[in-house]
Short mmCIF file of C-alpha atoms in Angstrom, two decimals:
data_model
loop_
_atom_site.label_atom_id
_atom_site.label_comp_id
_atom_site.label_asym_id
_atom_site.label_seq_id
_atom_site.Cartn_x
_atom_site.Cartn_y
_atom_site.Cartn_z
CA MET A 144 -182.20 122.30 -275.90
CA SER A 145 -185.94 122.37 -275.20
CA LYS A 146 -187.80 125.09 -273.29
CA ALA A 147 -188.32 122.64 -270.40
CA GLU A 148 -184.55 122.02 -270.12
CA LYS A 149 -183.74 125.56 -270.26
CA LEU A 150 -186.12 126.16 -267.35
CA GLY A 151 -184.43 123.42 -265.41
CA PHE A 152 -186.79 120.40 -265.94
CA SER A 153 -185.92 116.95 -267.32
CA VAL A 154 -188.04 116.13 -270.37
CA SER A 155 -188.00 112.45 -269.80
CA ARG A 156 -189.06 112.78 -266.18
CA LEU A 157 -191.89 115.17 -267.17
CA ALA A 158 -193.14 112.48 -269.46
CA ARG A 159 -193.94 110.46 -266.33
CA ILE A 160 -196.79 112.84 -265.60
CA ASP A 161 -198.64 111.86 -268.83
CA ARG A 162 -197.77 108.28 -268.42
CA LEU A 163 -199.27 108.10 -264.83
CA LEU A 164 -202.32 110.00 -265.65
CA GLN A 165 -202.92 107.93 -268.78
CA GLU A 166 -202.11 104.43 -267.36
CA ARG A 167 -203.39 104.82 -263.87
CA TYR A 168 -206.53 107.14 -264.34
CA VAL A 169 -207.77 107.99 -267.90
CA GLY A 170 -207.09 104.77 -269.50
CA PRO A 171 -208.72 102.60 -266.91
CA GLY A 172 -211.80 104.86 -266.87
CA LYS A 173 -211.16 106.36 -263.42
CA LEU A 174 -211.04 109.93 -264.76
CA PRO A 175 -213.00 111.26 -267.91
CA CYS A 176 -210.10 113.49 -268.82
CA ALA A 177 -206.92 115.16 -267.48
CA GLN A 178 -205.38 118.59 -268.21
CA PHE A 179 -202.14 119.58 -266.53
CA VAL A 180 -200.25 122.83 -267.08
CA LEU A 181 -196.92 123.44 -265.54
CA ALA A 182 -195.10 126.77 -265.77
CA ARG A 183 -191.80 128.16 -264.41
CA GLY A 184 -191.33 131.93 -264.31
CA GLY A 185 -194.75 132.15 -266.13
CA GLU A 186 -193.63 130.12 -269.08
CA VAL A 187 -195.39 126.88 -269.77
CA VAL A 188 -192.89 123.95 -269.66
CA HIS A 189 -195.41 120.99 -269.88
CA GLN A 190 -198.95 120.47 -270.75
CA THR A 191 -200.97 117.31 -270.58
CA LEU A 192 -204.13 116.71 -272.47
CA LEU A 193 -205.84 113.28 -272.08
CA GLY A 194 -209.28 111.75 -272.34
CA GLN A 195 -212.53 113.29 -273.30
CA GLN A 196 -214.37 116.40 -272.07
CA ASP A 197 -217.62 114.71 -272.79
CA PRO A 198 -217.17 110.89 -272.90
CA GLU A 199 -220.94 110.30 -273.47
CA ARG A 200 -220.71 111.97 -276.90
CA GLY A 201 -217.02 111.29 -277.73
CA ALA A 202 -215.93 114.85 -277.56
CA PRO A 203 -212.16 115.08 -276.97
CA ILE A 204 -210.56 117.26 -274.36
CA ALA A 205 -209.07 120.62 -275.73
CA ASP A 206 -206.76 123.11 -274.22
CA ASP A 207 -209.70 125.53 -273.77
CA THR A 208 -212.05 122.99 -272.24
CA VAL A 209 -214.38 124.70 -269.62
CA TYR A 210 -214.48 123.09 -266.24
CA ARG A 211 -216.47 123.50 -262.85
CA ILE A 212 -213.71 124.73 -260.62
CA TYR A 213 -215.76 124.64 -257.45
CA SER A 214 -213.58 125.56 -254.39
CA MET A 215 -210.75 127.01 -256.59
CA THR A 216 -213.29 129.92 -256.68
CA LYS A 217 -212.28 130.57 -253.11
CA PRO A 218 -208.86 132.23 -253.79
CA ILE A 219 -210.46 134.45 -256.33
CA THR A 220 -213.04 135.58 -253.95
CA SER A 221 -210.26 136.15 -251.32
CA VAL A 222 -208.27 138.25 -253.70
CA ALA A 223 -211.29 140.42 -254.33
CA LEU A 224 -211.82 140.93 -250.62
CA MET A 225 -208.21 141.92 -250.08
CA GLN A 226 -208.46 144.40 -252.76
CA LEU A 227 -211.09 146.15 -250.61
CA VAL A 228 -208.85 145.80 -247.60
CA GLU A 229 -206.11 147.64 -249.50
CA GLU A 230 -208.61 150.44 -250.26
CA GLY A 231 -209.40 150.79 -246.50
CA LEU A 232 -213.09 149.80 -246.96
CA VAL A 233 -212.73 146.76 -244.72
CA ALA A 234 -210.22 145.58 -242.18
CA LEU A 235 -209.15 142.01 -241.34
CA ASP A 236 -209.95 142.63 -237.64
CA ASP A 237 -213.32 144.17 -238.37
CA PRO A 238 -216.19 142.25 -236.46
CA VAL A 239 -218.15 140.63 -239.22
CA ALA A 240 -221.36 141.99 -237.61
CA LYS A 241 -220.15 145.48 -238.48
CA HIS A 242 -220.87 144.60 -242.10
CA ILE A 243 -223.56 141.94 -241.37
CA PRO A 244 -225.73 143.52 -238.56
CA GLU A 245 -228.14 140.50 -238.68
CA TRP A 246 -225.28 138.41 -237.27
CA LYS A 247 -224.61 140.44 -234.10
CA ASP A 248 -226.34 137.80 -231.93
CA LEU A 249 -224.72 134.66 -233.33
CA ALA A 250 -223.76 132.16 -230.56
CA VAL A 251 -222.16 128.68 -230.38
CA PHE A 252 -224.18 125.49 -230.66
CA SER A 253 -224.63 123.61 -227.34
CA ALA A 254 -227.59 121.22 -228.04
CA GLY A 255 -230.86 120.75 -229.90
CA THR A 256 -232.14 120.66 -233.37
CA GLY A 257 -234.04 123.96 -233.40
CA PRO A 258 -234.72 125.75 -231.18
CA TYR A 259 -231.10 125.43 -230.15
CA LEU A 260 -229.36 125.76 -226.77
CA THR A 261 -226.31 127.94 -227.31
CA THR A 262 -223.43 129.65 -225.47
CA PRO A 263 -222.00 133.10 -226.12
CA CYS A 264 -218.96 133.30 -228.35
CA ALA A 265 -215.69 133.92 -226.61
CA ARG A 266 -214.96 136.75 -229.04
CA PRO A 267 -216.76 138.11 -232.00
CA MET A 268 -216.28 136.57 -235.43
CA GLN A 269 -213.76 138.88 -237.47
CA VAL A 270 -213.26 139.19 -241.18
CA VAL A 271 -209.94 137.31 -240.89
CA ASP A 272 -211.83 134.34 -239.49
CA LEU A 273 -213.85 134.07 -242.79
CA LEU A 274 -210.71 134.16 -244.85
CA ARG A 275 -208.86 131.43 -242.92
CA HIS A 276 -211.99 129.25 -242.05
CA THR A 277 -211.85 129.74 -238.39
CA SER A 278 -215.24 131.48 -238.25
CA GLY A 279 -217.27 128.63 -236.69
CA LEU A 280 -219.29 128.23 -239.80
CA THR A 281 -219.53 124.85 -241.50
CA TYR A 282 -220.73 122.95 -244.70
CA GLY A 283 -223.88 121.00 -244.78
CA PHE A 284 -222.26 118.23 -246.91
CA GLN A 285 -219.88 117.33 -243.95
CA ASN A 286 -222.70 115.31 -242.34
CA ARG A 287 -221.09 115.58 -238.84
CA THR A 288 -223.18 117.65 -236.57
CA ASN A 289 -226.61 119.11 -235.85
CA VAL A 290 -225.32 122.38 -237.25
CA ASP A 291 -224.46 120.71 -240.67
CA ALA A 292 -227.93 119.30 -240.70
CA ALA A 293 -229.47 122.68 -240.23
CA TYR A 294 -227.53 123.90 -243.29
CA ARG A 295 -228.78 120.95 -245.31
CA LYS A 296 -232.29 121.56 -244.31
CA LEU A 297 -232.16 125.31 -245.33
CA LYS A 298 -230.29 124.27 -248.54
CA LEU A 299 -227.81 126.95 -247.86
CA GLU A 300 -225.27 125.82 -250.42
CA ALA A 301 -227.60 125.36 -253.35
CA MET A 302 -226.08 127.58 -256.01
CA HIS A 303 -228.87 126.71 -258.35
CA GLY A 304 -231.68 126.69 -255.84
CA GLY A 305 -234.11 129.40 -255.01
CA HIS A 306 -232.20 131.92 -253.01
CA ASP A 307 -229.57 134.42 -253.62
CA LEU A 308 -226.65 135.55 -251.52
CA GLU A 309 -228.48 138.05 -249.44
CA THR A 310 -231.09 135.47 -248.50
CA MET A 311 -228.34 132.91 -247.73
CA ILE A 312 -226.85 135.42 -245.21
CA GLN A 313 -230.30 135.98 -243.60
CA LEU A 314 -230.89 132.30 -243.25
CA MET A 315 -227.43 131.68 -241.67
CA ALA A 316 -228.38 134.24 -238.87
CA LYS A 317 -230.81 131.56 -237.62
CA VAL A 318 -228.20 128.79 -237.17
CA PRO A 319 -225.63 128.72 -234.42
CA LEU A 320 -221.90 128.50 -234.91
CA GLU A 321 -220.02 125.15 -234.54
CA PHE A 322 -217.51 126.72 -232.21
CA SER A 323 -216.32 130.06 -231.07
CA PRO A 324 -214.36 132.08 -233.76
CA GLY A 325 -210.71 131.48 -233.67
CA GLU A 326 -210.84 128.19 -231.68
CA ALA A 327 -210.61 125.74 -234.57
CA TRP A 328 -210.37 125.34 -238.37
CA ASN A 329 -213.41 124.04 -240.16
CA TYR A 330 -213.88 124.08 -243.92
CA SER A 331 -216.94 126.03 -244.54
CA VAL A 332 -219.28 128.54 -246.29
CA SER A 333 -216.95 131.33 -244.89
CA THR A 334 -215.72 132.23 -248.40
CA ASP A 335 -219.35 132.69 -249.64
CA VAL A 336 -219.74 135.16 -246.79
CA CYS A 337 -216.46 136.86 -248.05
CA GLY A 338 -218.22 137.00 -251.48
CA TYR A 339 -221.19 138.64 -249.82
CA LEU A 340 -218.95 141.20 -248.13
CA VAL A 341 -217.27 141.97 -251.53
CA GLN A 342 -220.72 142.43 -253.11
CA LYS A 343 -222.09 144.61 -250.28
CA ILE A 344 -218.85 146.81 -249.77
CA ALA A 345 -218.30 147.17 -253.55
CA GLY A 346 -221.88 148.02 -254.10
CA LYS A 347 -222.12 145.78 -257.09
CA PRO A 348 -223.09 142.20 -257.86
CA LEU A 349 -220.25 139.70 -257.22
CA ASP A 350 -219.93 138.62 -260.87
CA GLN A 351 -219.55 142.34 -261.85
CA VAL A 352 -216.93 142.82 -259.23
CA PHE A 353 -214.96 139.75 -260.46
CA ALA A 354 -215.10 140.90 -264.00
CA GLU A 355 -214.10 144.43 -263.52
CA ARG A 356 -211.41 143.91 -260.80
CA ILE A 357 -209.81 140.54 -261.72
CA PHE A 358 -211.07 138.88 -264.88
CA GLN A 359 -210.80 141.63 -267.30
CA PRO A 360 -207.40 143.03 -266.06
CA LEU A 361 -205.94 139.46 -266.05
CA LYS A 362 -207.55 138.53 -269.40
CA MET A 363 -209.30 135.58 -267.87
CA VAL A 364 -211.73 135.44 -270.76
CA ASP A 365 -213.41 132.11 -269.95
CA THR A 366 -214.07 132.34 -266.28
CA GLY A 367 -217.58 133.17 -264.81
CA PHE A 368 -220.55 131.98 -262.86
CA SER A 369 -222.21 130.27 -265.81
CA VAL A 370 -221.34 128.84 -269.25
CA ARG A 371 -221.79 131.32 -272.04
CA ASP A 372 -223.52 130.28 -275.32
CA ASP A 373 -220.14 130.45 -277.11
CA GLN A 374 -218.62 128.11 -274.55
CA ARG A 375 -221.12 125.31 -274.63
CA SER A 376 -219.32 123.21 -276.97
CA ARG A 377 -216.24 123.34 -274.76
CA PHE A 378 -218.02 122.50 -271.43
CA ALA A 379 -216.84 119.29 -269.84
CA ALA A 380 -219.09 116.57 -268.31
CA CYS A 381 -218.82 116.04 -264.62
CA TYR A 382 -218.78 112.58 -262.95
CA ASP A 383 -219.13 110.83 -259.70
CA ALA A 384 -216.58 108.30 -258.70
CA VAL A 385 -218.00 104.68 -258.33
CA PRO A 386 -216.61 102.32 -255.74
CA GLY A 387 -214.26 100.02 -257.41
CA GLY A 388 -212.81 102.62 -259.79
CA GLY A 389 -215.59 103.45 -262.19
CA MET A 390 -217.52 106.64 -262.70
CA LYS A 391 -221.10 107.62 -263.58
CA LEU A 392 -222.42 110.92 -265.11
CA GLN A 393 -223.16 113.61 -262.45
CA ASP A 394 -223.78 116.59 -264.66
CA ASP A 395 -224.45 116.44 -268.37
CA PRO A 396 -222.82 119.51 -269.98
CA GLN A 397 -225.68 119.83 -272.47
CA LYS A 398 -228.38 119.93 -269.72
CA SER A 399 -226.38 121.47 -266.89
CA PRO A 400 -227.79 124.22 -264.46
CA TYR A 401 -224.44 125.97 -265.18
CA LEU A 402 -225.78 126.74 -268.69
CA GLU A 403 -227.89 129.52 -266.95
CA PRO A 404 -226.79 132.19 -264.39
CA PRO A 405 -227.22 130.82 -260.82
CA ALA A 406 -229.48 132.41 -258.29
CA LEU A 407 -226.67 132.27 -255.74
CA LEU A 408 -223.34 133.78 -256.73
CA SER A 409 -221.17 131.45 -254.77
CA GLY A 410 -217.83 133.00 -253.85
CA GLY A 411 -216.99 129.62 -252.17
CA GLY A 412 -217.56 127.35 -255.29
CA GLY A 413 -219.52 128.81 -258.14
CA LEU A 414 -217.17 129.51 -260.96
CA VAL A 415 -216.35 127.72 -264.21
CA GLY A 416 -213.28 128.30 -266.19
CA THR A 417 -210.31 127.02 -268.16
CA ALA A 418 -206.82 125.90 -267.16
CA ALA A 419 -205.32 128.70 -269.10
CA ASP A 420 -207.33 131.31 -267.24
CA TYR A 421 -206.60 129.90 -263.78
CA LEU A 422 -202.87 129.73 -264.79
CA ARG A 423 -202.82 133.41 -265.34
CA PHE A 424 -204.58 133.91 -261.90
CA ALA A 425 -201.75 131.62 -260.39
CA ASN A 426 -199.02 133.46 -262.14
CA MET A 427 -200.35 136.83 -260.85
CA LEU A 428 -199.94 135.44 -257.31
CA LEU A 429 -196.49 134.13 -258.08
CA ASN A 430 -195.53 137.70 -259.29
CA ARG A 431 -196.89 139.07 -255.98
CA GLY A 432 -199.97 140.65 -257.38
CA GLU A 433 -199.11 141.68 -260.98
CA LEU A 434 -199.33 139.99 -264.49
CA ASP A 435 -198.52 141.59 -267.80
CA GLY A 436 -198.75 145.17 -266.39
CA ALA A 437 -202.01 144.48 -264.62
CA ARG A 438 -201.59 145.14 -260.92
CA ILE A 439 -204.26 143.26 -258.87
CA LEU A 440 -202.77 143.34 -255.39
CA ALA A 441 -199.64 144.88 -253.75
CA PRO A 442 -196.77 142.64 -253.04
CA LYS A 443 -197.10 142.88 -249.31
CA THR A 444 -200.77 141.88 -249.50
CA VAL A 445 -199.92 138.74 -251.37
CA ASP A 446 -197.22 137.98 -248.85
CA LEU A 447 -199.79 138.40 -246.05
CA MET A 448 -202.25 136.08 -247.80
CA ALA A 449 -199.57 133.53 -248.28
CA SER A 450 -198.66 133.31 -244.59
CA ASN A 451 -200.09 130.87 -242.09
CA HIS A 452 -202.87 132.54 -240.08
CA LEU A 453 -204.00 129.58 -238.02
CA PRO A 454 -204.17 130.43 -234.42
CA GLY A 455 -201.05 129.73 -232.42
CA GLY A 456 -199.15 129.09 -235.70
CA GLY A 457 -200.49 125.50 -235.72
CA ASP A 458 -201.20 123.30 -238.71
CA LEU A 459 -204.30 121.74 -240.09
CA THR A 460 -203.89 118.46 -238.40
CA GLU A 461 -203.90 120.27 -234.94
CA LEU A 462 -206.78 122.67 -235.53
CA SER A 463 -209.11 121.10 -238.12
CA ARG A 464 -212.45 119.73 -237.29
CA SER A 465 -212.80 118.27 -240.81
CA LEU A 466 -209.84 116.67 -242.62
CA PHE A 467 -211.57 116.48 -245.96
CA SER A 468 -208.66 115.89 -248.40
CA GLU A 469 -206.53 113.20 -249.47
CA SER A 470 -203.38 114.63 -247.85
CA THR A 471 -202.47 114.61 -244.17
CA ASN A 472 -202.07 118.34 -243.93
CA ALA A 473 -199.03 117.98 -241.58
CA GLY A 474 -196.83 121.03 -241.86
CA VAL A 475 -199.58 122.86 -243.63
CA GLY A 476 -201.31 125.91 -242.37
CA PHE A 477 -204.02 128.14 -243.90
CA GLY A 478 -203.50 131.74 -245.19
CA LEU A 479 -205.98 134.16 -246.43
CA GLY A 480 -207.71 132.03 -249.02
CA PHE A 481 -205.50 128.97 -249.38
CA ALA A 482 -203.33 126.38 -247.65
CA VAL A 483 -199.78 127.37 -246.99
CA VAL A 484 -196.75 125.05 -246.37
CA PHE A 485 -194.73 126.28 -243.39
CA ASP A 486 -192.77 123.02 -242.49
CA PRO A 487 -191.93 121.09 -245.76
CA PRO A 488 -190.43 117.95 -244.16
CA GLN A 489 -193.71 117.41 -242.24
CA THR A 490 -195.66 116.95 -245.43
CA LEU A 491 -193.66 113.98 -246.48
CA ILE A 492 -193.77 115.15 -250.15
CA PRO A 493 -191.43 117.41 -252.14
CA CYS A 494 -192.45 120.95 -251.71
CA SER A 495 -191.12 124.34 -250.78
CA LEU A 496 -191.40 126.66 -247.72
CA GLY A 497 -194.19 129.17 -248.41
CA GLU A 498 -195.82 127.12 -251.31
CA PHE A 499 -199.52 127.78 -251.35
CA TYR A 500 -202.35 125.80 -253.11
CA TRP A 501 -205.95 124.74 -252.97
CA GLY A 502 -208.25 122.48 -255.08
CA GLY A 503 -211.83 121.91 -256.06
CA ALA A 504 -214.45 119.36 -255.36
CA ALA A 505 -214.26 117.90 -258.81
CA SER A 506 -210.58 116.94 -258.26
CA THR A 507 -209.11 120.11 -259.72
CA ALA A 508 -206.06 121.66 -258.17
CA PHE A 509 -203.44 124.35 -258.36
CA TRP A 510 -200.28 125.43 -256.49
CA VAL A 511 -197.88 128.27 -256.53
CA ASP A 512 -194.26 127.76 -255.38
CA PRO A 513 -192.50 131.13 -254.95
CA VAL A 514 -189.15 129.58 -254.21
CA GLU A 515 -188.93 127.48 -257.38
CA ASP A 516 -190.95 130.02 -259.46
CA VAL A 517 -193.35 127.30 -260.25
CA THR A 518 -197.05 127.39 -260.93
CA ALA A 519 -199.23 124.37 -261.74
CA VAL A 520 -202.94 123.84 -262.58
CA PHE A 521 -204.73 120.48 -262.96
CA MET A 522 -208.25 120.04 -264.41
CA THR A 523 -210.50 117.16 -264.43
CA GLN A 524 -214.26 116.52 -263.43
CA LEU A 525 -214.59 113.88 -260.81
CA LEU A 526 -216.35 114.04 -257.56
CA PRO A 527 -215.24 113.79 -254.83
CA SER A 528 -211.68 115.17 -254.81
CA SER A 529 -210.66 112.57 -252.27
CA SER A 530 -211.25 109.74 -254.64
CA TYR A 531 -207.56 109.49 -255.63
CA PRO A 532 -204.21 110.94 -254.38
CA LEU A 533 -203.82 112.92 -257.52
CA ARG A 534 -202.59 116.17 -255.88
CA ARG A 535 -199.80 114.34 -254.07
CA GLU A 536 -198.77 112.29 -256.97
CA LEU A 537 -198.50 115.33 -259.39
CA ARG A 538 -196.36 117.23 -256.87
CA THR A 539 -194.05 114.20 -256.59
CA LEU A 540 -193.62 113.90 -260.23
CA VAL A 541 -193.19 117.59 -260.88
CA TYR A 542 -190.37 117.93 -258.29
CA SER A 543 -188.75 114.68 -259.28
CA ALA A 544 -188.39 116.36 -262.77
CA LEU A 545 -186.87 119.64 -261.51
CA MET A 546 -183.20 119.42 -261.97
CA GLU A 547 -182.10 122.89 -261.26
CA THR A 548 -183.58 124.32 -258.05
CA ASN A 549 -183.43 127.57 -256.21
CA GLY A 550 -184.02 126.15 -252.69
#
């Protein structure tokens, strides 16, 4: 009996994952590469490696290929902030202005392109609003409002631009909020602000905090804000999806800005790393804060993070101002750093109550299923993540291969 079978999976059904990724995506040239790692109880039961990490040069994908993980940085930043919460250095209900005095006069956009007409916030922005994206902040790339436009004009999200994290925070003090904190959910630079809080409260640069508190204890040896010299041969090319199914080179791995340390240490999207590293991070969360003797968070802290924190207990379809992904988000709330399933039937895909997950802009994804003891990490490099329904398809194929369930 194979390890997969011992851990409750059908080998023939797991083979559907490779088949789908090859025949639907990598083979036809819709994805440059695909790496998928599935584990149960921390043990790898299936790994997919398809395509090329650098198609321009014919470099094949490897199990240690380095990827831009973009917004899969957010759970890592959230964990770092929760470590400081555990130490009593910051509280979830702290007003953000307690830690960022420049923000004490932030108000809600009413009209204008600058100077702005504003109205006062119904209540102050709290740290919990940053973690769950109910802060009233936004992203410039959403292209929806005058506030988005202001972010673009200020180049707030330019990791490899001219400003650092401190300057980003100062610039944001000049731009009003989209809405009063707690009134809605809007995907935003909130987690970059969490990164700033981590850096300020810990008294060290964010990359150093991550290395000391998370990466070194978890042996995440290939994760950081830039590609080291010894990683260059393993760094993947990134592509833009082209209408009709093709792709064009977006970032050449031999000329990439990621080859140098960024000006802005983006806790919202700045990390590069490997599937193996991220699986270790996911397995730590599955184990409620611990992996191989390294205790990162207390069990109750992870439980708190993996609970739905949206106001009124609603889901993202009710509260979101920006449904940006390929899923409908029905039955899905948001915790402290990632989405959380609280009503599985509403999702219309196989999943578990309490499962939590997130993804990155280049179509990467991970999920943690505490009921079935499952973790999964998917890596590729294609922008935007909404190009194909990969995350829904992978979940469907994984759970259709799970023969011995706990729930």
